Structures are given as C-alpha cells and as structure tokens.
XYZ file of N, CA, C and O in Angstrom:
632
model
N -9.395 1.204 -2.312
C -9.545 1.033 -0.880
C -8.743 -0.187 -0.440
O -8.854 -1.250 -1.019
N -7.953 -0.002 0.593
C -7.138 -1.087 1.146
C -8.034 -2.032 1.937
O -8.857 -1.593 2.733
N -7.875 -3.330 1.723
C -8.663 -4.318 2.476
C -7.778 -5.184 3.349
O -8.251 -5.861 4.245
N -6.490 -5.222 3.081
C -5.527 -5.913 3.929
C -4.333 -4.983 4.084
O -4.218 -3.997 3.374
N -3.446 -5.313 4.998
C -2.359 -4.380 5.241
C -1.038 -5.090 5.460
O -0.970 -6.270 5.763
N -0.009 -4.284 5.284
C 1.352 -4.667 5.613
C 1.958 -3.446 6.291
O 1.790 -2.325 5.810
N 2.602 -3.645 7.424
C 3.188 -2.515 8.135
C 4.313 -1.885 7.342
O 5.053 -2.589 6.691
N 4.468 -0.582 7.377
C 3.599 0.371 8.058
C 2.330 0.643 7.248
O 2.361 0.679 6.021
N 1.236 0.830 7.928
C -0.037 1.123 7.259
C 0.040 2.480 6.581
O -0.392 2.645 5.453
N 0.581 3.457 7.283
C 0.753 4.793 6.720
C 2.238 4.965 6.420
O 3.066 4.998 7.332
N 2.579 5.066 5.178
C 3.988 5.179 4.785
C 4.478 6.615 4.949
O 3.714 7.554 4.895
N 5.766 6.747 5.154
C 6.355 8.069 5.289
C 6.605 8.415 6.743
O 6.677 7.548 7.605
N 6.713 9.707 7.001
C 7.050 10.186 8.338
C 5.775 10.473 9.134
O 5.115 11.498 8.933
N 5.421 9.564 10.031
C 4.248 9.734 10.891
C 4.576 9.230 12.295
O 3.971 8.280 12.784
N 5.511 9.889 12.977
C 5.973 9.402 14.294
C 5.007 9.746 15.432
O 4.163 10.623 15.310
N 5.198 9.059 16.532
C 4.478 9.331 17.786
C 2.964 9.348 17.602
O 2.289 10.303 17.987
N 2.378 8.299 17.049
C 0.932 8.340 16.783
C 0.094 8.381 18.057
O 0.406 7.741 19.047
N -0.957 9.172 18.000
C -1.969 9.234 19.046
C -3.322 9.164 18.348
O -3.560 9.876 17.374
N -4.210 8.299 18.837
C -5.493 8.077 18.173
C -6.634 8.290 19.162
O -6.544 7.894 20.327
N -7.705 8.897 18.676
C -8.940 9.016 19.433
C -10.088 8.615 18.506
O -10.049 8.901 17.312
N -11.070 7.924 19.067
C -12.250 7.537 18.293
C -13.412 8.422 18.710
O -13.702 8.573 19.904
N -14.093 8.990 17.714
C -15.283 9.804 17.937
C -16.385 9.189 17.085
O -16.304 9.223 15.855
N -17.357 8.590 17.734
C -18.432 7.833 17.086
C -17.802 6.738 16.218
O -17.113 5.880 16.751
N -17.981 6.791 14.898
C -17.445 5.727 14.037
C -16.173 6.133 13.297
O -15.774 5.489 12.344
N -15.542 7.204 13.738
C -14.374 7.735 13.033
C -13.177 7.828 13.973
O -13.303 8.257 15.116
N -12.014 7.434 13.445
C -10.747 7.536 14.177
C -10.007 8.775 13.698
O -10.002 9.098 12.508
N -9.349 9.459 14.633
C -8.521 10.625 14.329
C -7.122 10.347 14.862
O -6.963 9.932 16.007
N -6.132 10.570 14.022
C -4.736 10.269 14.323
C -3.923 11.553 14.282
O -4.006 12.312 13.304
N -3.170 11.819 15.330
C -2.262 12.970 15.365
C -0.829 12.452 15.394
O -0.541 11.437 16.037
N 0.060 13.143 14.691
C 1.474 12.772 14.647
C 2.361 13.973 14.931
O 2.029 15.100 14.583
N 3.511 13.690 15.516
C 4.527 14.721 15.727
C 5.087 15.158 14.383
O 5.116 14.387 13.422
N 5.546 16.393 14.328
C 6.147 16.919 13.096
C 7.534 17.509 13.331
O 8.143 18.031 12.409
N 7.982 17.469 14.572
C 9.300 17.986 14.947
C 9.468 19.433 14.511
O 8.654 20.255 14.893
N 10.479 19.758 13.712
C 10.739 21.153 13.383
C 9.979 21.658 12.156
O 10.202 22.772 11.687
N 9.051 20.868 11.640
C 8.376 21.217 10.384
C 6.968 21.777 10.608
O 6.228 21.301 11.462
N 6.638 22.786 9.794
C 5.263 23.291 9.744
C 4.501 22.496 8.705
O 5.084 22.067 7.723
N 3.205 22.301 8.837
C 2.429 22.674 10.005
C 2.712 21.740 11.170
O 2.899 20.536 10.972
N 2.736 22.291 12.368
C 3.001 21.490 13.555
C 1.829 20.580 13.866
O 0.704 21.048 13.956
N 2.066 19.324 13.979
C 1.098 18.256 14.260
C 0.181 18.051 13.045
O -0.597 18.929 12.684
N 0.296 16.879 12.435
C -0.628 16.522 11.361
C -1.742 15.662 11.932
O -1.543 14.919 12.881
N -2.918 15.785 11.331
C -4.079 14.997 11.750
C -4.644 14.280 10.533
O -4.777 14.863 9.463
N -4.967 12.997 10.742
C -5.576 12.178 9.694
C -6.848 11.556 10.254
O -7.042 11.507 11.473
N -7.700 11.055 9.354
C -8.948 10.426 9.761
C -9.155 9.114 9.018
O -8.677 8.946 7.896
N -9.859 8.180 9.667
C -10.128 6.871 9.077
C -11.391 6.280 9.697
O -11.686 6.526 10.863
N -12.087 5.481 8.919
C -13.241 4.736 9.435
C -12.853 3.309 9.806
O -13.560 2.649 10.554
N -11.714 2.818 9.248
C -11.365 1.402 9.417
C -9.932 1.144 9.884
O -9.502 -0.006 9.954
N -9.176 2.174 10.189
C -7.778 2.097 10.624
C -6.823 1.613 9.528
O -5.635 1.433 9.784
N -7.314 1.429 8.328
C -6.460 1.038 7.199
C -6.362 2.145 6.162
O -5.303 2.365 5.583
N -7.443 2.812 5.893
C -7.503 3.864 4.878
C -7.569 5.217 5.579
O -8.546 5.513 6.268
N -6.525 6.006 5.389
C -6.383 7.273 6.095
C -6.420 8.441 5.125
O -5.861 8.370 4.032
N -7.046 9.532 5.553
C -7.101 10.772 4.787
C -6.521 11.889 5.646
O -6.890 12.037 6.815
N -5.635 12.679 5.082
C -5.033 13.784 5.823
C -6.013 14.945 5.936
O -6.605 15.365 4.943
N -6.179 15.429 7.142
C -7.024 16.597 7.388
C -6.203 17.878 7.435
O -6.764 18.961 7.492
N -4.898 17.753 7.468
C -4.038 18.930 7.514
C -3.347 19.084 8.844
O -3.349 18.179 9.671
N -2.784 20.256 9.036
C -2.005 20.516 10.233
C -2.767 21.327 11.260
O -3.752 21.992 10.947
N -2.278 21.281 12.477
C -2.905 21.988 13.589
C -2.248 23.348 13.799
O -2.894 24.380 13.737
N -0.951 23.361 14.062
C -0.223 24.600 14.368
C 0.419 25.126 13.085
O 1.464 24.659 12.658
N -0.230 26.100 12.497
C 0.256 26.674 11.240
C 0.910 28.042 11.443
O 1.559 28.556 10.541
N 0.712 28.612 12.612
C 1.192 29.963 12.902
C 2.213 29.944 14.035
O 2.100 29.135 14.956
N 3.191 30.855 14.007
C 4.145 30.935 15.115
C 3.468 31.173 16.468
O 3.978 30.731 17.496
N 2.307 31.833 16.510
C 1.595 32.043 17.776
C 1.088 30.720 18.347
O 0.887 30.605 19.554
N 0.886 29.724 17.487
C 0.444 28.411 17.957
C 1.637 27.569 18.392
O 1.580 26.881 19.404
N 2.690 27.576 17.586
C 3.935 26.856 17.893
C 5.040 27.517 17.087
O 5.045 27.445 15.866
N 5.952 28.171 17.772
C 7.026 28.881 17.078
C 8.147 27.902 16.732
O 8.947 27.529 17.585
N 8.170 27.489 15.480
C 9.165 26.533 14.994
C 10.227 27.203 14.120
O 11.088 26.526 13.566
N 10.192 28.520 14.004
C 11.069 29.231 13.071
C 12.551 29.057 13.377
O 13.365 29.095 12.460
N 12.920 28.859 14.634
C 14.336 28.698 14.980
C 14.644 27.286 15.467
O 15.672 27.051 16.095
N 13.758 26.348 15.168
C 13.970 24.964 15.609
C 15.174 24.341 14.930
O 15.373 24.505 13.734
N 15.935 23.608 15.726
C 17.031 22.808 15.179
C 16.463 21.464 14.752
O 15.304 21.151 15.022
N 17.283 20.649 14.132
C 16.787 19.377 13.596
C 16.364 18.385 14.673
O 15.708 17.408 14.371
N 16.700 18.619 15.905
C 16.277 17.717 16.976
C 15.299 18.406 17.931
O 15.174 18.019 19.078
N 14.602 19.415 17.451
C 13.660 20.167 18.281
C 12.287 20.183 17.620
O 12.018 19.460 16.680
N 11.414 21.022 18.129
C 10.075 21.171 17.579
C 9.049 20.364 18.344
O 9.177 20.120 19.536
N 8.020 19.935 17.628
C 6.860 19.254 18.210
C 7.151 17.780 18.433
O 7.447 17.050 17.492
N 7.049 17.346 19.679
C 7.261 15.953 20.056
C 6.001 15.404 20.722
O 5.380 16.077 21.541
N 5.667 14.159 20.432
C 4.636 13.384 21.133
C 3.315 14.133 21.281
O 2.780 14.275 22.368
N 2.791 14.582 20.143
C 1.476 15.221 20.159
C 0.420 14.202 20.576
O 0.504 13.028 20.221
N -0.547 14.655 21.328
C -1.591 13.769 21.826
C -2.941 14.374 21.487
O -3.165 15.561 21.717
N -3.859 13.571 20.934
C -5.186 14.068 20.562
C -6.243 13.445 21.468
O -6.204 12.251 21.767
N -7.167 14.280 21.931
C -8.283 13.849 22.752
C -9.551 14.556 22.266
O -9.482 15.575 21.564
N -10.712 14.045 22.700
C -12.002 14.618 22.336
C -12.858 14.699 23.591
O -12.931 13.745 24.365
N -13.505 15.865 23.779
C -14.336 16.058 24.975
C -15.370 17.148 24.704
O -15.013 18.247 24.250
N -16.641 16.847 24.981
C -17.729 17.824 24.861
C -17.752 18.570 23.528
O -17.912 19.791 23.483
N -17.562 17.835 22.437
C -17.666 18.439 21.115
C -16.400 19.088 20.589
O -16.401 19.651 19.496
N -15.308 19.021 21.340
C -14.046 19.630 20.918
C -12.920 18.601 20.871
O -12.863 17.693 21.695
N -12.021 18.811 19.922
C -10.768 18.069 19.877
C -9.722 18.888 20.601
O -9.744 20.129 20.569
N -8.789 18.206 21.248
C -7.692 18.859 21.961
C -6.385 18.217 21.543
O -6.266 16.997 21.570
N -5.432 19.035 21.156
C -4.064 18.591 20.919
C -3.220 19.158 22.046
O -3.227 20.365 22.292
N -2.509 18.281 22.739
C -1.557 18.729 23.756
C -0.193 18.189 23.352
O -0.062 17.040 22.934
N 0.805 19.037 23.437
C 2.152 18.648 23.015
C 3.183 19.587 23.629
O 2.836 20.589 24.245
N 4.446 19.240 23.454
C 5.550 20.099 23.878
C 6.339 20.512 22.647
O 6.650 19.682 21.798
N 6.644 21.795 22.563
C 7.512 22.305 21.504
C 8.895 22.504 22.123
O 9.095 23.396 22.938
N 9.841 21.655 21.744
C 11.185 21.727 22.311
C 11.946 22.972 21.889
O 12.896 23.369 22.557
N 11.553 23.605 20.806
C 12.208 24.844 20.402
C 11.918 25.960 21.402
O 12.742 26.839 21.622
N 10.754 25.931 22.013
C 10.365 26.916 23.023
C 10.421 26.321 24.425
O 10.336 27.041 25.402
N 10.501 25.025 24.511
C 10.314 24.210 25.707
C 9.071 24.661 26.471
O 9.102 25.012 27.640
N 7.948 24.621 25.726
C 6.647 24.948 26.294
C 5.660 23.853 25.918
O 5.659 23.357 24.796
N 4.829 23.505 26.883
C 3.739 22.564 26.650
C 2.466 23.379 26.497
O 2.242 24.350 27.226
N 1.635 22.985 25.538
C 0.434 23.768 25.267
C -0.672 22.889 24.705
O -0.450 21.766 24.271
N -1.882 23.460 24.723
C -3.070 22.811 24.181
C -3.674 23.728 23.134
O -3.784 24.937 23.339
N -4.072 23.125 22.008
C -4.836 23.829 20.980
C -6.147 23.071 20.810
O -6.157 21.851 20.706
N -7.243 23.816 20.783
C -8.572 23.214 20.696
C -9.140 23.404 19.288
O -8.902 24.418 18.637
N -9.912 22.415 18.830
C -10.544 22.494 17.519
C -11.934 21.889 17.531
O -12.273 21.092 18.408
N -12.729 22.256 16.539
C -14.101 21.763 16.426
C -14.337 21.296 14.996
O -13.887 21.923 14.048
N -15.060 20.184 14.860
C -15.381 19.609 13.567
C -16.422 20.478 12.873
O -17.449 20.814 13.463
N -16.158 20.850 11.605
C -17.150 21.622 10.865
C -18.045 20.689 10.046
O -17.869 19.467 10.064
N -18.982 21.235 9.330
C -19.951 20.427 8.581
C -19.323 19.664 7.421
O -19.919 18.716 6.909
N -18.108 20.056 6.996
C -17.397 19.361 5.922
C -16.498 18.247 6.444
O -15.770 17.624 5.671
N -16.503 18.001 7.755
C -15.673 16.956 8.333
C -14.234 17.367 8.571
O -13.365 16.536 8.785
N -13.966 18.664 8.552
C -12.629 19.207 8.794
C -12.598 19.801 10.200
O -13.556 20.451 10.626
N -11.506 19.586 10.899
C -11.369 20.186 12.231
C -10.807 21.588 12.065
O -9.742 21.783 11.478
N -11.538 22.562 12.562
C -11.076 23.952 12.538
C -10.390 24.230 13.869
O -11.039 24.233 14.921
N -9.080 24.452 13.820
C -8.276 24.646 15.033
C -8.234 26.115 15.407
O -8.123 26.987 14.532
N -8.319 26.393 16.698
C -8.228 27.771 17.172
C -6.837 28.325 16.896
O -5.849 27.582 16.886
N -6.752 29.608 16.668
C -5.474 30.232 16.323
C -4.590 30.503 17.535
O -3.420 30.793 17.407
N -5.158 30.414 18.714
C -4.369 30.628 19.939
C -4.201 29.308 20.673
O -4.874 28.326 20.374
N -3.310 29.308 21.631
C -3.042 28.111 22.424
C -3.129 28.460 23.900
O -3.040 29.629 24.289
N -3.282 27.425 24.720
C -3.231 27.584 26.169
C -1.949 26.910 26.627
O -1.756 25.708 26.403
N -1.050 27.691 27.221
C 0.211 27.131 27.709
C -0.001 26.502 29.079
O -0.713 27.044 29.923
N 0.629 25.345 29.279
C 0.533 24.593 30.519
C 1.928 24.508 31.113
O 2.849 24.018 30.466
N 2.087 24.966 32.340
C 3.394 24.958 32.986
C 3.616 23.622 33.690
O 3.176 23.434 34.818
N 4.263 22.706 32.997
C 4.592 21.399 33.576
C 6.079 21.124 33.374
O 6.638 21.464 32.349
N 6.734 20.512 34.351
C 8.175 20.239 34.249
C 8.455 18.870 33.613
O 9.080 18.016 34.205
N 7.959 18.670 32.415
C 8.163 17.372 31.787
C 7.764 17.396 30.325
O 7.498 18.448 29.750
N 7.698 16.202 29.743
C 7.410 16.051 28.320
C 6.330 14.984 28.134
O 5.834 14.416 29.088
N 5.973 14.718 26.885
C 5.004 13.680 26.515
C 3.684 13.841 27.263
O 3.197 12.920 27.918
N 3.039 15.002 27.166
C 1.828 15.252 27.943
C 0.595 14.548 27.388
O 0.529 14.187 26.216
N -0.377 14.377 28.260
C -1.696 13.863 27.902
C -2.718 14.654 28.703
O -2.439 15.079 29.826
N -3.888 14.883 28.151
C -4.940 15.617 28.844
C -6.095 14.653 29.106
O -6.390 13.777 28.291
N -6.716 14.804 30.274
C -7.759 13.893 30.728
C -8.881 14.701 31.363
O -8.624 15.624 32.140
N -10.115 14.369 31.027
C -11.279 15.087 31.530
C -12.122 14.150 32.390
O -12.426 13.031 31.985
N -12.504 14.628 33.585
C -13.375 13.837 34.455
C -14.096 14.755 35.437
O -13.458 15.606 36.079
N -15.422 14.585 35.563
C -16.227 15.330 36.540
C -15.969 16.839 36.490
O -15.692 17.469 37.508
N -16.046 17.418 35.309
C -15.834 18.859 35.119
C -14.449 19.331 35.544
O -14.247 20.499 35.870
N -13.501 18.431 35.575
C -12.109 18.785 35.869
C -11.245 18.351 34.698
O -11.562 17.389 34.011
N -10.161 19.075 34.514
C -9.214 18.770 33.441
C -7.863 18.504 34.068
O -7.378 19.307 34.864
N -7.259 17.375 33.704
C -5.963 16.990 34.253
C -4.941 16.845 33.134
O -5.286 16.480 32.015
N -3.694 17.102 33.473
C -2.581 16.874 32.552
C -1.633 15.882 33.198
O -1.255 16.029 34.359
N -1.281 14.850 32.454
C -0.290 13.860 32.879
C 0.898 14.029 31.945
O 0.728 14.328 30.769
N 2.095 13.840 32.473
C 3.280 14.025 31.635
C 4.429 13.200 32.177
O 4.431 12.771 33.321
N 5.415 12.989 31.331
C 6.619 12.265 31.716
C 7.613 13.246 32.304
O 7.715 14.379 31.863
N 8.349 12.800 33.264
C 9.348 13.660 33.895
C 9.262 13.544 35.391
O 10.256 13.494 36.079
N 8.045 13.502 35.893
C 7.797 13.334 37.306
C 6.554 12.475 37.459
O 5.686 12.484 36.594
N 6.441 11.752 38.541
C 5.238 10.977 38.811
C 4.216 11.928 39.409
O 4.167 12.147 40.611
N 3.420 12.519 38.554
C 2.512 13.552 39.004
C 1.398 13.727 37.989
O 1.622 13.641 36.796
N 0.190 13.938 38.463
C -0.917 14.353 37.610
C -1.330 15.716 38.123
O -1.580 15.900 39.305
N -1.386 16.670 37.243
C -1.637 18.046 37.652
C -3.010 18.487 37.168
O -3.307 18.378 35.983
N -3.846 18.972 38.084
C -5.133 19.523 37.681
C -4.903 20.940 37.179
O -4.184 21.727 37.800
N -5.516 21.259 36.048
C -5.392 22.604 35.512
C -6.235 23.558 36.345
O -7.338 23.235 36.771
N -5.732 24.736 36.568
C -6.426 25.720 37.386
C -7.663 26.244 36.651
O -7.771 26.163 35.441
N -8.562 26.832 37.376
C -9.839 27.258 36.842
C -9.677 28.188 35.634
O -10.372 28.049 34.650
N -8.763 29.166 35.670
C -8.651 30.108 34.563
C -8.220 29.404 33.281
O -8.607 29.820 32.195
N -7.483 28.351 33.390
C -7.097 27.590 32.209
C -8.233 26.668 31.812
O -8.575 26.571 30.640
N -8.849 25.989 32.770
C -9.945 25.061 32.474
C -11.082 25.747 31.756
O -11.707 25.191 30.874
N -11.373 26.984 32.121
C -12.505 27.677 31.501
C -12.300 27.838 30.007
O -13.252 27.933 29.247
N -11.065 27.866 29.555
C -10.787 27.964 28.130
C -10.822 26.591 27.454
O -10.889 26.505 26.251
N -10.777 25.530 28.223
C -10.691 24.191 27.644
C -11.988 23.416 27.679
O -12.226 22.575 26.834
N -12.811 23.629 28.666
C -14.036 22.814 28.808
C -15.212 23.514 28.169
O -15.385 24.671 28.248
C-alpha cells in the first residue's frame, strides 16, 4: 500500500481524469481515445491506491471505435453519481456524438454498465452532466450554453 506519492500517482496512460466521490470511495474515469474498452474506471479510498474496475464502453453500440483514427475516439469522459447510478458522459470523435452511459454498483463493488447509451445532441465537446430539482442538464465546451435534457431523455437518466 502506497503511503506517500510522487507524481504521477497513476502511471501509464490515464488522460482527462474525472473524479466523483460516493460515500467513502472515489471513482476515476479516463479517456481512452481510439482504444477499447472506451473509458476506464478506477476506484480508491485514499486517492493514492487505485484499483481498475474495467471499461465502460465495450461494445460498438456503446461507442463505435472500430474506424477511429489515432486522433479520434473517446475524449474527456466525465463521471457523475446521482440517485444510486453512475453516469459517464463523453464525446466519441469517431462518430462525433455525445452520449451518456449509466451504471449501477453491484454487491461485489463493480459498476455494471448498461449496454445501450443515450445520445445527446449538443454542438460541442467536453460535456458534463448535472442534476438538480428533478432536472438533468448538460454543459459542454463550444458555446456558452447549458442545455436541459428533454423529458424523453431524462426519463432514461433519472
């Protein structure tokens, strides 16, 4: 067990980190660009010792990376937690689509990710999802705008 650190704490390729804390546990999501599984997730109790939980998008229906070039794929994945579910929102540059995949923690401490995704039509990149008062919002880079998700999409997310 690591008790002190020297940067980088997590060695190797772990770009665009996004962290969410759920009770006493931290969850970290990273971009994977053109590589499967799309978006890796790790967990830690102390921000020093990390364990890989695996990937989120393992199927082309979740993120089609089969024709990705070396500068495409999953960028700036963002992880959030709301009402018992984890949410990954990201943009796949190979498809130029922004989407959300939802997952739930099982009894073994593994997040089971849904096999389908909800596509979000936003004209930008680097998305984030925000929940407030039974509403779901998406913020993204590209325009100064926060977009509320419509009811048919929200019903799948909340």
